[in-house]
PDB file of C-alpha atoms in Angstrom:
ATOM      1  CA  MET A  11       2.980  44.711  -6.040  1.00 46.00           C
ATOM      2  CA  ALA A  12       1.846  43.824  -9.530  1.00 49.00           C
ATOM      3  CA  ALA A  13       1.800  40.181 -10.448  1.00 48.00           C
ATOM      4  CA  ASP A  14       4.674  38.881 -12.552  1.00 52.00           C
ATOM      5  CA  ALA A  15       3.669  38.885 -16.195  1.00 51.00           C
ATOM      6  CA  THR A  16       5.405  35.546 -16.658  1.00 55.00           C
ATOM      7  CA  THR A  17       3.385  33.849 -13.918  1.00 52.00           C
ATOM      8  CA  PRO A  18       0.898  31.423 -15.509  1.00 54.00           C
ATOM      9  CA  PRO A  19      -2.729  32.056 -14.639  1.00 52.00           C
ATOM     10  CA  ALA A  20      -4.198  29.891 -11.904  1.00 49.00           C
ATOM     11  CA  ARG A  21      -6.081  26.861 -13.161  1.00 53.00           C
ATOM     12  CA  PRO A  22      -9.804  27.034 -12.470  1.00 57.00           C
ATOM     13  CA  HIS A  23     -11.272  24.798  -9.826  1.00 64.00           C
ATOM     14  CA  ALA A  24     -12.506  21.381 -10.957  1.00 63.00           C
ATOM     15  CA  LEU A  25     -16.099  22.340 -10.177  1.00 59.00           C
ATOM     16  CA  ARG A  26     -15.739  25.544 -12.202  1.00 66.00           C
ATOM     17  CA  ARG A  27     -14.260  23.625 -15.132  1.00 67.00           C
ATOM     18  CA  PHE A  28     -17.198  21.214 -15.027  1.00 59.00           C
ATOM     19  CA  LEU A  29     -19.773  24.009 -14.924  1.00 60.00           C
ATOM     20  CA  ASP A  30     -18.085  25.752 -17.858  1.00 63.00           C
ATOM     21  CA  SER A  31     -18.014  22.589 -19.972  1.00 68.00           C
ATOM     22  CA  ASP A  32     -20.729  21.407 -22.360  1.00 69.00           C
ATOM     23  CA  LEU A  33     -21.792  18.786 -19.817  1.00 73.00           C
ATOM     24  CA  GLY A  34     -21.990  21.411 -17.072  1.00 72.00           C
ATOM     25  CA  TRP A  35     -24.024  23.695 -19.326  1.00 75.00           C
ATOM     26  CA  SER A  36     -26.467  20.843 -19.945  1.00 79.00           C
ATOM     27  CA  PHE A  37     -26.614  20.082 -16.212  1.00 78.00           C
ATOM     28  CA  ARG A  38     -27.411  23.687 -15.266  1.00 79.00           C
ATOM     29  CA  ARG A  39     -30.332  23.728 -17.712  1.00 82.00           C
ATOM     30  CA  SER A  40     -31.812  20.395 -16.673  1.00 83.00           C
ATOM     31  CA  PRO A  41     -34.199  20.676 -13.691  1.00 86.00           C
ATOM     32  CA  THR A  42     -34.475  16.889 -13.433  1.00 88.00           C
ATOM     33  CA  ALA A  43     -30.687  16.494 -13.260  1.00 86.00           C
ATOM     34  CA  ILE A  44     -30.411  19.173 -10.569  1.00 89.00           C
ATOM     35  CA  LEU A  45     -33.263  17.612  -8.599  1.00 91.00           C
ATOM     36  CA  GLY A  46     -31.718  14.150  -8.876  1.00 89.00           C
ATOM     37  CA  ALA A  47     -28.265  15.394  -7.872  1.00 90.00           C
ATOM     38  CA  LEU A  48     -29.593  17.309  -4.852  1.00 93.00           C
ATOM     39  CA  LEU A  49     -31.749  14.403  -3.724  1.00 92.00           C
ATOM     40  CA  LEU A  50     -28.911  11.896  -4.103  1.00 91.00           C
ATOM     41  CA  ALA A  51     -26.466  14.226  -2.328  1.00 92.00           C
ATOM     42  CA  ILE A  52     -28.828  14.603   0.635  1.00 92.00           C
ATOM     43  CA  LEU A  53     -29.404  10.851   0.884  1.00 90.00           C
ATOM     44  CA  VAL A  54     -25.726   9.949   0.559  1.00 90.00           C
ATOM     45  CA  ILE A  55     -24.410  12.631   2.930  1.00 92.00           C
ATOM     46  CA  SER A  56     -27.033  11.878   5.580  1.00 90.00           C
ATOM     47  CA  ALA A  57     -26.194   8.174   5.378  1.00 88.00           C
ATOM     48  CA  PHE A  58     -22.430   8.558   5.691  1.00 87.00           C
ATOM     49  CA  VAL A  59     -22.566  11.095   8.530  1.00 88.00           C
ATOM     50  CA  ALA A  60     -25.195   9.062  10.357  1.00 84.00           C
ATOM     51  CA  PRO A  61     -22.908   8.305  13.349  1.00 83.00           C
ATOM     52  CA  LEU A  62     -22.901  12.034  14.132  1.00 84.00           C
ATOM     53  CA  PHE A  63     -26.641  12.347  14.759  1.00 81.00           C
ATOM     54  CA  ALA A  64     -28.272   8.901  14.637  1.00 81.00           C
ATOM     55  CA  PRO A  65     -29.841   7.998  18.025  1.00 81.00           C
ATOM     56  CA  GLN A  66     -28.084   4.598  18.088  1.00 82.00           C
ATOM     57  CA  ASP A  67     -25.800   2.230  16.220  1.00 81.00           C
ATOM     58  CA  PRO A  68     -28.250  -0.393  14.916  1.00 81.00           C
ATOM     59  CA  TYR A  69     -25.396  -2.881  14.427  1.00 80.00           C
ATOM     60  CA  ASP A  70     -24.493  -2.753  18.123  1.00 76.00           C
ATOM     61  CA  LEU A  71     -26.812  -5.178  19.901  1.00 75.00           C
ATOM     62  CA  SER A  72     -26.051  -3.565  23.268  1.00 75.00           C
ATOM     63  CA  GLN A  73     -27.761  -0.353  22.090  1.00 74.00           C
ATOM     64  CA  LEU A  74     -31.073  -2.006  21.167  1.00 75.00           C
ATOM     65  CA  PHE A  75     -33.967  -1.393  23.565  1.00 76.00           C
ATOM     66  CA  VAL A  76     -36.203  -4.447  23.737  1.00 77.00           C
ATOM     67  CA  ASP A  77     -38.661  -2.595  25.977  1.00 77.00           C
ATOM     68  CA  LYS A  78     -39.026   0.033  23.221  1.00 79.00           C
ATOM     69  CA  ALA A  79     -39.955  -2.446  20.491  1.00 78.00           C
ATOM     70  CA  GLU A  80     -42.523  -1.429  17.828  1.00 77.00           C
ATOM     71  CA  LEU A  81     -42.897   2.171  18.950  1.00 81.00           C
ATOM     72  CA  PRO A  82     -44.721   4.254  16.299  1.00 81.00           C
ATOM     73  CA  PRO A  83     -43.267   7.489  14.846  1.00 84.00           C
ATOM     74  CA  VAL A  84     -43.196  10.459  17.202  1.00 83.00           C
ATOM     75  CA  TRP A  85     -46.164  12.177  15.515  1.00 83.00           C
ATOM     76  CA  VAL A  86     -48.358   9.130  16.179  1.00 79.00           C
ATOM     77  CA  GLN A  87     -49.888   8.497  19.568  1.00 80.00           C
ATOM     78  CA  GLY A  88     -47.555   6.306  21.575  1.00 76.00           C
ATOM     79  CA  GLY A  89     -44.376   7.518  19.874  1.00 72.00           C
ATOM     80  CA  GLU A  90     -41.375   8.570  21.933  1.00 79.00           C
ATOM     81  CA  TRP A  91     -38.415  10.853  21.365  1.00 83.00           C
ATOM     82  CA  PRO A  92     -35.683  10.357  20.083  1.00 81.00           C
ATOM     83  CA  PHE A  93     -37.180   7.558  17.968  1.00 81.00           C
ATOM     84  CA  LEU A  94     -38.331   9.909  15.203  1.00 82.00           C
ATOM     85  CA  LEU A  95     -39.521   7.163  12.829  1.00 85.00           C
ATOM     86  CA  GLY A  96     -40.366   4.623  15.519  1.00 81.00           C
ATOM     87  CA  THR A  97     -38.671   1.320  16.296  1.00 83.00           C
ATOM     88  CA  ASP A  98     -38.775  -2.191  14.844  1.00 82.00           C
ATOM     89  CA  PRO A  99     -39.688  -5.431  16.705  1.00 80.00           C
ATOM     90  CA  GLN A 100     -36.099  -5.728  18.005  1.00 81.00           C
ATOM     91  CA  GLY A 101     -36.168  -2.231  19.531  1.00 80.00           C
ATOM     92  CA  ARG A 102     -33.950  -0.856  16.765  1.00 84.00           C
ATOM     93  CA  ASP A 103     -34.443   2.834  15.970  1.00 85.00           C
ATOM     94  CA  MET A 104     -35.833   2.972  12.420  1.00 87.00           C
ATOM     95  CA  LEU A 105     -34.102   6.222  11.448  1.00 89.00           C
ATOM     96  CA  SER A 106     -30.720   4.824  12.505  1.00 88.00           C
ATOM     97  CA  ALA A 107     -31.387   1.515  10.774  1.00 88.00           C
ATOM     98  CA  ILE A 108     -32.418   3.243   7.536  1.00 91.00           C
ATOM     99  CA  LEU A 109     -29.353   5.514   7.480  1.00 91.00           C
ATOM    100  CA  TYR A 110     -26.938   2.690   8.197  1.00 90.00           C
ATOM    101  CA  GLY A 111     -28.799   0.397   5.811  1.00 88.00           C
ATOM    102  CA  THR A 112     -28.505   3.030   3.088  1.00 90.00           C
ATOM    103  CA  ARG A 113     -24.730   2.973   3.505  1.00 90.00           C
ATOM    104  CA  VAL A 114     -24.701  -0.792   3.014  1.00 88.00           C
ATOM    105  CA  SER A 115     -27.012  -0.702  -0.024  1.00 89.00           C
ATOM    106  CA  LEU A 116     -25.062   2.108  -1.699  1.00 91.00           C
ATOM    107  CA  ALA A 117     -21.702   0.459  -1.046  1.00 90.00           C
ATOM    108  CA  ILE A 118     -22.870  -2.885  -2.444  1.00 90.00           C
ATOM    109  CA  GLY A 119     -24.503  -1.197  -5.433  1.00 90.00           C
ATOM    110  CA  LEU A 120     -21.408   0.843  -6.307  1.00 92.00           C
ATOM    111  CA  ALA A 121     -19.025  -2.072  -5.798  1.00 93.00           C
ATOM    112  CA  SER A 122     -21.133  -4.485  -7.862  1.00 91.00           C
ATOM    113  CA  VAL A 123     -21.435  -1.975 -10.726  1.00 92.00           C
ATOM    114  CA  ALA A 124     -17.666  -1.373 -10.644  1.00 93.00           C
ATOM    115  CA  ALA A 125     -16.965  -5.115 -10.673  1.00 93.00           C
ATOM    116  CA  ALA A 126     -19.462  -5.776 -13.476  1.00 92.00           C
ATOM    117  CA  MET A 127     -18.013  -2.890 -15.482  1.00 92.00           C
ATOM    118  CA  ALA A 128     -14.445  -4.206 -15.042  1.00 92.00           C
ATOM    119  CA  ILE A 129     -15.458  -7.697 -16.177  1.00 92.00           C
ATOM    120  CA  GLY A 130     -17.619  -6.506 -19.064  1.00 91.00           C
ATOM    121  CA  VAL A 131     -15.128  -3.915 -20.355  1.00 92.00           C
ATOM    122  CA  SER A 132     -12.288  -6.454 -20.315  1.00 91.00           C
ATOM    123  CA  ILE A 133     -14.316  -9.098 -22.168  1.00 92.00           C
ATOM    124  CA  GLY A 134     -15.694  -6.553 -24.629  1.00 91.00           C
ATOM    125  CA  LEU A 135     -12.218  -5.212 -25.447  1.00 90.00           C
ATOM    126  CA  VAL A 136     -10.789  -8.676 -26.065  1.00 90.00           C
ATOM    127  CA  ALA A 137     -13.773  -9.826 -28.131  1.00 90.00           C
ATOM    128  CA  GLY A 138     -13.928  -6.690 -30.249  1.00 88.00           C
ATOM    129  CA  PHE A 139     -10.173  -6.355 -30.799  1.00 87.00           C
ATOM    130  CA  PHE A 140      -9.303  -9.937 -31.719  1.00 88.00           C
ATOM    131  CA  GLY A 141     -12.620 -10.923 -33.336  1.00 83.00           C
ATOM    132  CA  GLY A 142     -12.947 -14.322 -35.009  1.00 85.00           C
ATOM    133  CA  ARG A 143     -13.217 -17.384 -32.809  1.00 89.00           C
ATOM    134  CA  THR A 144     -12.366 -15.430 -29.651  1.00 89.00           C
ATOM    135  CA  ASP A 145     -15.238 -13.045 -30.307  1.00 88.00           C
ATOM    136  CA  MET A 146     -17.627 -15.899 -31.068  1.00 91.00           C
ATOM    137  CA  LEU A 147     -16.795 -17.858 -27.902  1.00 92.00           C
ATOM    138  CA  LEU A 148     -17.001 -14.849 -25.595  1.00 91.00           C
ATOM    139  CA  MET A 149     -20.250 -13.553 -27.080  1.00 90.00           C
ATOM    140  CA  ARG A 150     -21.903 -16.996 -27.007  1.00 90.00           C
ATOM    141  CA  PHE A 151     -20.971 -17.193 -23.332  1.00 90.00           C
ATOM    142  CA  ALA A 152     -22.491 -13.746 -22.826  1.00 88.00           C
ATOM    143  CA  ASP A 153     -25.666 -14.878 -24.619  1.00 87.00           C
ATOM    144  CA  THR A 154     -25.858 -17.894 -22.313  1.00 86.00           C
ATOM    145  CA  VAL A 155     -25.608 -15.696 -19.217  1.00 84.00           C
ATOM    146  CA  LEU A 156     -28.187 -13.313 -20.663  1.00 82.00           C
ATOM    147  CA  SER A 157     -30.641 -16.132 -21.419  1.00 83.00           C
ATOM    148  CA  ILE A 158     -30.945 -17.031 -17.721  1.00 79.00           C
ATOM    149  CA  PRO A 159     -33.056 -14.706 -15.557  1.00 78.00           C
ATOM    150  CA  THR A 160     -30.793 -12.300 -13.708  1.00 74.00           C
ATOM    151  CA  LEU A 161     -32.417 -12.824 -10.335  1.00 78.00           C
ATOM    152  CA  LEU A 162     -32.181 -16.599 -10.684  1.00 82.00           C
ATOM    153  CA  VAL A 163     -28.457 -16.422 -11.457  1.00 78.00           C
ATOM    154  CA  ALA A 164     -27.866 -14.091  -8.516  1.00 76.00           C
ATOM    155  CA  ILE A 165     -29.766 -16.401  -6.147  1.00 79.00           C
ATOM    156  CA  LEU A 166     -27.858 -19.438  -7.468  1.00 82.00           C
ATOM    157  CA  VAL A 167     -24.451 -17.782  -7.097  1.00 78.00           C
ATOM    158  CA  SER A 168     -25.310 -16.467  -3.649  1.00 76.00           C
ATOM    159  CA  ALA A 169     -26.590 -19.876  -2.520  1.00 76.00           C
ATOM    160  CA  ILE A 170     -23.458 -21.675  -3.809  1.00 80.00           C
ATOM    161  CA  PHE A 171     -21.051 -19.347  -2.038  1.00 77.00           C
ATOM    162  CA  ARG A 172     -23.075 -19.473   1.156  1.00 73.00           C
ATOM    163  CA  GLY A 173     -23.065 -23.262   1.029  1.00 75.00           C
ATOM    164  CA  LEU A 174     -19.283 -23.383   0.601  1.00 78.00           C
ATOM    165  CA  LEU A 175     -18.522 -21.041   3.504  1.00 74.00           C
ATOM    166  CA  PRO A 176     -18.621 -22.228   7.140  1.00 74.00           C
ATOM    167  CA  ALA A 177     -21.644 -21.005   9.086  1.00 68.00           C
ATOM    168  CA  GLY A 178     -19.456 -19.066  11.517  1.00 67.00           C
ATOM    169  CA  ILE A 179     -18.020 -16.703   8.903  1.00 73.00           C
ATOM    170  CA  ARG A 180     -20.882 -16.692   6.405  1.00 71.00           C
ATOM    171  CA  ASP A 181     -22.421 -13.442   7.614  1.00 70.00           C
ATOM    172  CA  ASN A 182     -19.048 -11.666   7.499  1.00 75.00           C
ATOM    173  CA  PHE A 183     -18.820 -12.314   3.749  1.00 78.00           C
ATOM    174  CA  SER A 184     -22.453 -11.521   2.925  1.00 80.00           C
ATOM    175  CA  ALA A 185     -21.585  -8.221   1.261  1.00 83.00           C
ATOM    176  CA  VAL A 186     -18.811  -9.789  -0.839  1.00 84.00           C
ATOM    177  CA  ILE A 187     -21.144 -12.594  -1.930  1.00 83.00           C
ATOM    178  CA  LEU A 188     -23.816 -10.085  -2.932  1.00 84.00           C
ATOM    179  CA  ILE A 189     -21.337  -8.004  -4.919  1.00 87.00           C
ATOM    180  CA  GLY A 190     -20.108 -11.071  -6.767  1.00 85.00           C
ATOM    181  CA  ALA A 191     -23.616 -12.369  -7.447  1.00 83.00           C
ATOM    182  CA  ILE A 192     -24.818  -9.055  -8.892  1.00 86.00           C
ATOM    183  CA  ALA A 193     -21.606  -8.429 -10.859  1.00 88.00           C
ATOM    184  CA  LEU A 194     -21.662 -11.872 -12.484  1.00 84.00           C
ATOM    185  CA  THR A 195     -25.106 -11.139 -13.903  1.00 82.00           C
ATOM    186  CA  GLY A 196     -24.559  -7.507 -14.921  1.00 85.00           C
ATOM    187  CA  TRP A 197     -21.396  -7.552 -17.031  1.00 89.00           C
ATOM    188  CA  VAL A 198     -23.013  -8.565 -20.343  1.00 89.00           C
ATOM    189  CA  GLN A 199     -24.337  -5.105 -21.230  1.00 88.00           C
ATOM    190  CA  TYR A 200     -20.910  -3.536 -20.735  1.00 91.00           C
ATOM    191  CA  ALA A 201     -19.243  -6.273 -22.789  1.00 91.00           C
ATOM    192  CA  ARG A 202     -21.603  -5.796 -25.722  1.00 90.00           C
ATOM    193  CA  THR A 203     -21.293  -2.015 -25.627  1.00 89.00           C
ATOM    194  CA  VAL A 204     -17.497  -2.030 -25.502  1.00 90.00           C
ATOM    195  CA  ARG A 205     -17.254  -4.777 -28.145  1.00 90.00           C
ATOM    196  CA  ALA A 206     -19.273  -2.716 -30.621  1.00 88.00           C
ATOM    197  CA  SER A 207     -17.157   0.396 -30.009  1.00 87.00           C
ATOM    198  CA  THR A 208     -13.905  -1.592 -30.147  1.00 89.00           C
ATOM    199  CA  MET A 209     -14.798  -3.136 -33.505  1.00 88.00           C
ATOM    200  CA  VAL A 210     -15.122   0.392 -34.903  1.00 86.00           C
ATOM    201  CA  GLU A 211     -12.020   1.814 -33.209  1.00 84.00           C
ATOM    202  CA  ARG A 212      -9.685  -1.039 -34.190  1.00 83.00           C
ATOM    203  CA  ARG A 213     -10.009   0.025 -37.847  1.00 83.00           C
ATOM    204  CA  ARG A 214      -8.968   3.619 -37.134  1.00 84.00           C
ATOM    205  CA  GLU A 215      -5.690   4.921 -38.486  1.00 84.00           C
ATOM    206  CA  TYR A 216      -4.142   5.519 -35.051  1.00 83.00           C
ATOM    207  CA  VAL A 217      -4.724   1.883 -34.058  1.00 83.00           C
ATOM    208  CA  LEU A 218      -3.306   0.587 -37.340  1.00 84.00           C
ATOM    209  CA  ALA A 219      -0.281   2.841 -36.929  1.00 87.00           C
ATOM    210  CA  ALA A 220       0.287   1.587 -33.388  1.00 83.00           C
ATOM    211  CA  ARG A 221       0.157  -2.019 -34.547  1.00 84.00           C
ATOM    212  CA  ILE A 222       2.599  -1.323 -37.385  1.00 85.00           C
ATOM    213  CA  ILE A 223       5.243   0.127 -35.052  1.00 86.00           C
ATOM    214  CA  GLY A 224       4.948  -2.913 -32.773  1.00 83.00           C
ATOM    215  CA  VAL A 225       2.832  -1.692 -29.862  1.00 82.00           C
ATOM    216  CA  SER A 226       1.433  -4.655 -27.947  1.00 84.00           C
ATOM    217  CA  ALA A 227      -2.244  -5.513 -28.201  1.00 83.00           C
ATOM    218  CA  ALA A 228      -2.737  -5.024 -24.454  1.00 85.00           C
ATOM    219  CA  ARG A 229      -1.270  -1.524 -24.589  1.00 86.00           C
ATOM    220  CA  ILE A 230      -3.335  -0.578 -27.635  1.00 85.00           C
ATOM    221  CA  MET A 231      -6.533  -1.715 -25.942  1.00 87.00           C
ATOM    222  CA  ARG A 232      -5.694  -0.023 -22.645  1.00 84.00           C
ATOM    223  CA  ARG A 233      -4.181   3.253 -23.826  1.00 85.00           C
ATOM    224  CA  HIS A 234      -5.836   3.913 -27.176  1.00 84.00           C
ATOM    225  CA  ILE A 235      -9.140   2.067 -27.561  1.00 86.00           C
ATOM    226  CA  LEU A 236     -10.474   2.020 -23.995  1.00 85.00           C
ATOM    227  CA  PRO A 237     -10.670   5.835 -23.519  1.00 85.00           C
ATOM    228  CA  ASN A 238     -12.772   6.112 -26.686  1.00 83.00           C
ATOM    229  CA  THR A 239     -15.309   3.547 -25.458  1.00 84.00           C
ATOM    230  CA  LEU A 240     -15.930   4.888 -21.947  1.00 83.00           C
ATOM    231  CA  THR A 241     -18.736   7.367 -22.668  1.00 82.00           C
ATOM    232  CA  PRO A 242     -21.512   4.794 -23.270  1.00 84.00           C
ATOM    233  CA  VAL A 243     -20.068   2.628 -20.496  1.00 87.00           C
ATOM    234  CA  LEU A 244     -20.356   5.441 -17.938  1.00 86.00           C
ATOM    235  CA  VAL A 245     -23.941   6.122 -18.985  1.00 85.00           C
ATOM    236  CA  ALA A 246     -24.808   2.430 -18.644  1.00 86.00           C
ATOM    237  CA  ALA A 247     -23.075   2.267 -15.260  1.00 88.00           C
ATOM    238  CA  THR A 248     -25.082   5.219 -13.941  1.00 86.00           C
ATOM    239  CA  LEU A 249     -28.370   3.709 -15.071  1.00 84.00           C
ATOM    240  CA  ASN A 250     -27.403   0.259 -13.776  1.00 87.00           C
ATOM    241  CA  LEU A 251     -26.550   1.585 -10.317  1.00 88.00           C
ATOM    242  CA  GLY A 252     -30.248   1.858  -9.519  1.00 87.00           C
ATOM    243  CA  LEU A 253     -30.818  -1.688 -10.798  1.00 87.00           C
ATOM    244  CA  ALA A 254     -27.914  -2.982  -8.710  1.00 88.00           C
ATOM    245  CA  ILE A 255     -29.325  -1.398  -5.552  1.00 88.00           C
ATOM    246  CA  LEU A 256     -32.715  -2.905  -6.342  1.00 87.00           C
ATOM    247  CA  SER A 257     -31.094  -6.302  -6.965  1.00 86.00           C
ATOM    248  CA  GLU A 258     -29.382  -6.157  -3.593  1.00 85.00           C
ATOM    249  CA  ALA A 259     -32.665  -5.212  -1.938  1.00 86.00           C
ATOM    250  CA  THR A 260     -34.468  -8.056  -3.712  1.00 84.00           C
ATOM    251  CA  LEU A 261     -31.878 -10.654  -2.695  1.00 83.00           C
ATOM    252  CA  SER A 262     -31.904  -9.406   0.893  1.00 82.00           C
ATOM    253  CA  PHE A 263     -35.712  -9.420   0.859  1.00 81.00           C
ATOM    254  CA  LEU A 264     -35.620 -13.069  -0.248  1.00 79.00           C
ATOM    255  CA  GLY A 265     -33.274 -13.944   2.610  1.00 75.00           C
ATOM    256  CA  VAL A 266     -30.050 -14.523   0.628  1.00 77.00           C
ATOM    257  CA  GLY A 267     -28.586 -11.074   1.207  1.00 76.00           C
ATOM    258  CA  MET A 268     -27.405  -9.147   4.232  1.00 81.00           C
ATOM    259  CA  PRO A 269     -28.038 -10.687   7.667  1.00 79.00           C
ATOM    260  CA  VAL A 270     -30.422  -9.244  10.241  1.00 77.00           C
ATOM    261  CA  THR A 271     -27.489  -8.158  12.418  1.00 77.00           C
ATOM    262  CA  ARG A 272     -26.162  -5.858   9.637  1.00 80.00           C
ATOM    263  CA  PRO A 273     -29.309  -5.018   7.696  1.00 81.00           C
ATOM    264  CA  SER A 274     -29.428  -3.261   4.353  1.00 85.00           C
ATOM    265  CA  LEU A 275     -32.579  -1.579   3.087  1.00 86.00           C
ATOM    266  CA  GLY A 276     -33.713  -4.867   1.563  1.00 86.00           C
ATOM    267  CA  THR A 277     -33.274  -6.691   4.861  1.00 85.00           C
ATOM    268  CA  LEU A 278     -35.227  -3.982   6.686  1.00 86.00           C
ATOM    269  CA  ILE A 279     -38.061  -4.295   4.169  1.00 87.00           C
ATOM    270  CA  ARG A 280     -38.083  -8.083   4.637  1.00 85.00           C
ATOM    271  CA  ILE A 281     -38.281  -7.692   8.411  1.00 82.00           C
ATOM    272  CA  GLY A 282     -40.992  -5.054   8.187  1.00 82.00           C
ATOM    273  CA  ASN A 283     -43.059  -7.082   5.723  1.00 82.00           C
ATOM    274  CA  GLN A 284     -43.651  -9.685   8.427  1.00 79.00           C
ATOM    275  CA  TYR A 285     -45.292  -7.056  10.642  1.00 76.00           C
ATOM    276  CA  LEU A 286     -47.121  -5.042   7.996  1.00 73.00           C
ATOM    277  CA  PHE A 287     -50.572  -6.424   8.801  1.00 74.00           C
ATOM    278  CA  SER A 288     -50.032  -6.277  12.569  1.00 75.00           C
ATOM    279  CA  GLY A 289     -50.245  -2.473  12.491  1.00 76.00           C
ATOM    280  CA  SER A 290     -46.500  -1.699  12.502  1.00 79.00           C
ATOM    281  CA  TRP A 291     -46.614  -0.148   9.044  1.00 83.00           C
ATOM    282  CA  TRP A 292     -43.638   2.165   9.662  1.00 83.00           C
ATOM    283  CA  VAL A 293     -41.228  -0.788   9.842  1.00 85.00           C
ATOM    284  CA  VAL A 294     -41.640  -1.462   6.104  1.00 87.00           C
ATOM    285  CA  VAL A 295     -42.894   1.865   4.703  1.00 87.00           C
ATOM    286  CA  PHE A 296     -39.914   4.066   5.616  1.00 89.00           C
ATOM    287  CA  PRO A 297     -37.158   1.711   4.338  1.00 89.00           C
ATOM    288  CA  ALA A 298     -39.151   1.178   1.132  1.00 90.00           C
ATOM    289  CA  LEU A 299     -39.549   4.943   0.716  1.00 91.00           C
ATOM    290  CA  GLN A 300     -35.800   5.464   1.199  1.00 91.00           C
ATOM    291  CA  LEU A 301     -35.032   2.783  -1.383  1.00 90.00           C
ATOM    292  CA  GLY A 302     -37.453   4.354  -3.853  1.00 90.00           C
ATOM    293  CA  LEU A 303     -35.911   7.816  -3.408  1.00 92.00           C
ATOM    294  CA  ILE A 304     -32.393   6.495  -4.027  1.00 91.00           C
ATOM    295  CA  VAL A 305     -33.387   4.673  -7.206  1.00 90.00           C
ATOM    296  CA  LEU A 306     -35.383   7.707  -8.395  1.00 91.00           C
ATOM    297  CA  ALA A 307     -32.432  10.064  -7.870  1.00 91.00           C
ATOM    298  CA  VAL A 308     -29.993   7.735  -9.658  1.00 90.00           C
ATOM    299  CA  ASN A 309     -32.364   7.249 -12.593  1.00 89.00           C
ATOM    300  CA  LEU A 310     -32.920  11.001 -12.958  1.00 89.00           C
ATOM    301  CA  ILE A 311     -29.177  11.571 -13.186  1.00 89.00           C
ATOM    302  CA  GLY A 312     -28.737   8.607 -15.519  1.00 86.00           C
ATOM    303  CA  ASP A 313     -31.462   9.790 -17.896  1.00 85.00           C
ATOM    304  CA  TRP A 314     -29.933  13.264 -18.053  1.00 85.00           C
ATOM    305  CA  LEU A 315     -26.435  11.879 -18.618  1.00 84.00           C
ATOM    306  CA  ARG A 316     -27.663   9.624 -21.433  1.00 82.00           C
ATOM    307  CA  ASP A 317     -29.286  12.556 -23.219  1.00 79.00           C
ATOM    308  CA  ALA A 318     -26.423  14.964 -22.550  1.00 79.00           C
ATOM    309  CA  LEU A 319     -23.810  12.619 -24.015  1.00 75.00           C
ATOM    310  CA  ASN A 320     -25.899  11.649 -27.026  1.00 67.00           C
ATOM    311  CA  PRO A 321     -24.580  13.703 -29.982  1.00 56.00           C
ATOM    312  CA  LYS A 322     -27.844  13.194 -31.890  1.00 55.00           C
ATOM    313  CA  LEU A 323     -29.736  15.205 -29.274  1.00 51.00           C
ATOM    314  CA  ARG A 324     -27.362  18.187 -29.217  1.00 52.00           C
TER     315      ARG A 324
END
């Protein structure tokens, strides 16, 4: 039977709409973007389906084999199956630890970027919309935060929260502390970007018309100005994701991050660094390689997105 002429055509799939858009066209013609997306997809999918094929749960102490400690990779003499990448000094399978550690690092990186973006966008909107003394106070505070080294602020915040929490529950809140420490040092860029865009948008006719008819300032900022400032914010967030993951790894490497019982990639690198010169090179090399691949993939996508959304380069 012929289709009813009045039946509206089916909407294309979201993926098809993306591929048919200007951004999708740019993505299809960018080898670096495709490479970065494929690499990141492989790393993320393998990490989040790790329980399906990982030899052990590295967070379950009952599954660690002390008698299998410091086994080399299977292609090196002395290696044993199923420990494909060898084991660490606690008898933890390195492949399992890396996959589970990747999940922790990615989750902390994404959450810290989202928190920093929420803080920065809110401050930038208020500063740019109201201007005057409000703008001056908020931006001077941002300058103060920016004048202190990021890593030092993150270590200070992490140390303060760890000192306030009882020792028994400190490890349970390690991820939350890391997210807060990274977010409190990463919001300034978003605030400055949104402030600059808001100062331009607040003079537009549609904003002036909304103010004349009595629309509240909060609604104008949320419904009218914010959507027009998100493009540079999303580009900055993509590029800062790699920095956030590196910040988490650095803090964990310094001992103020994730505990040994729930290691992230940074914690695994810190553990492996202690055994690097004893011959157990695989304990530090493979987590470091995984961290480098994640940051590389994110930066490739971020660089493409920055160029694709820049109207001067079209």
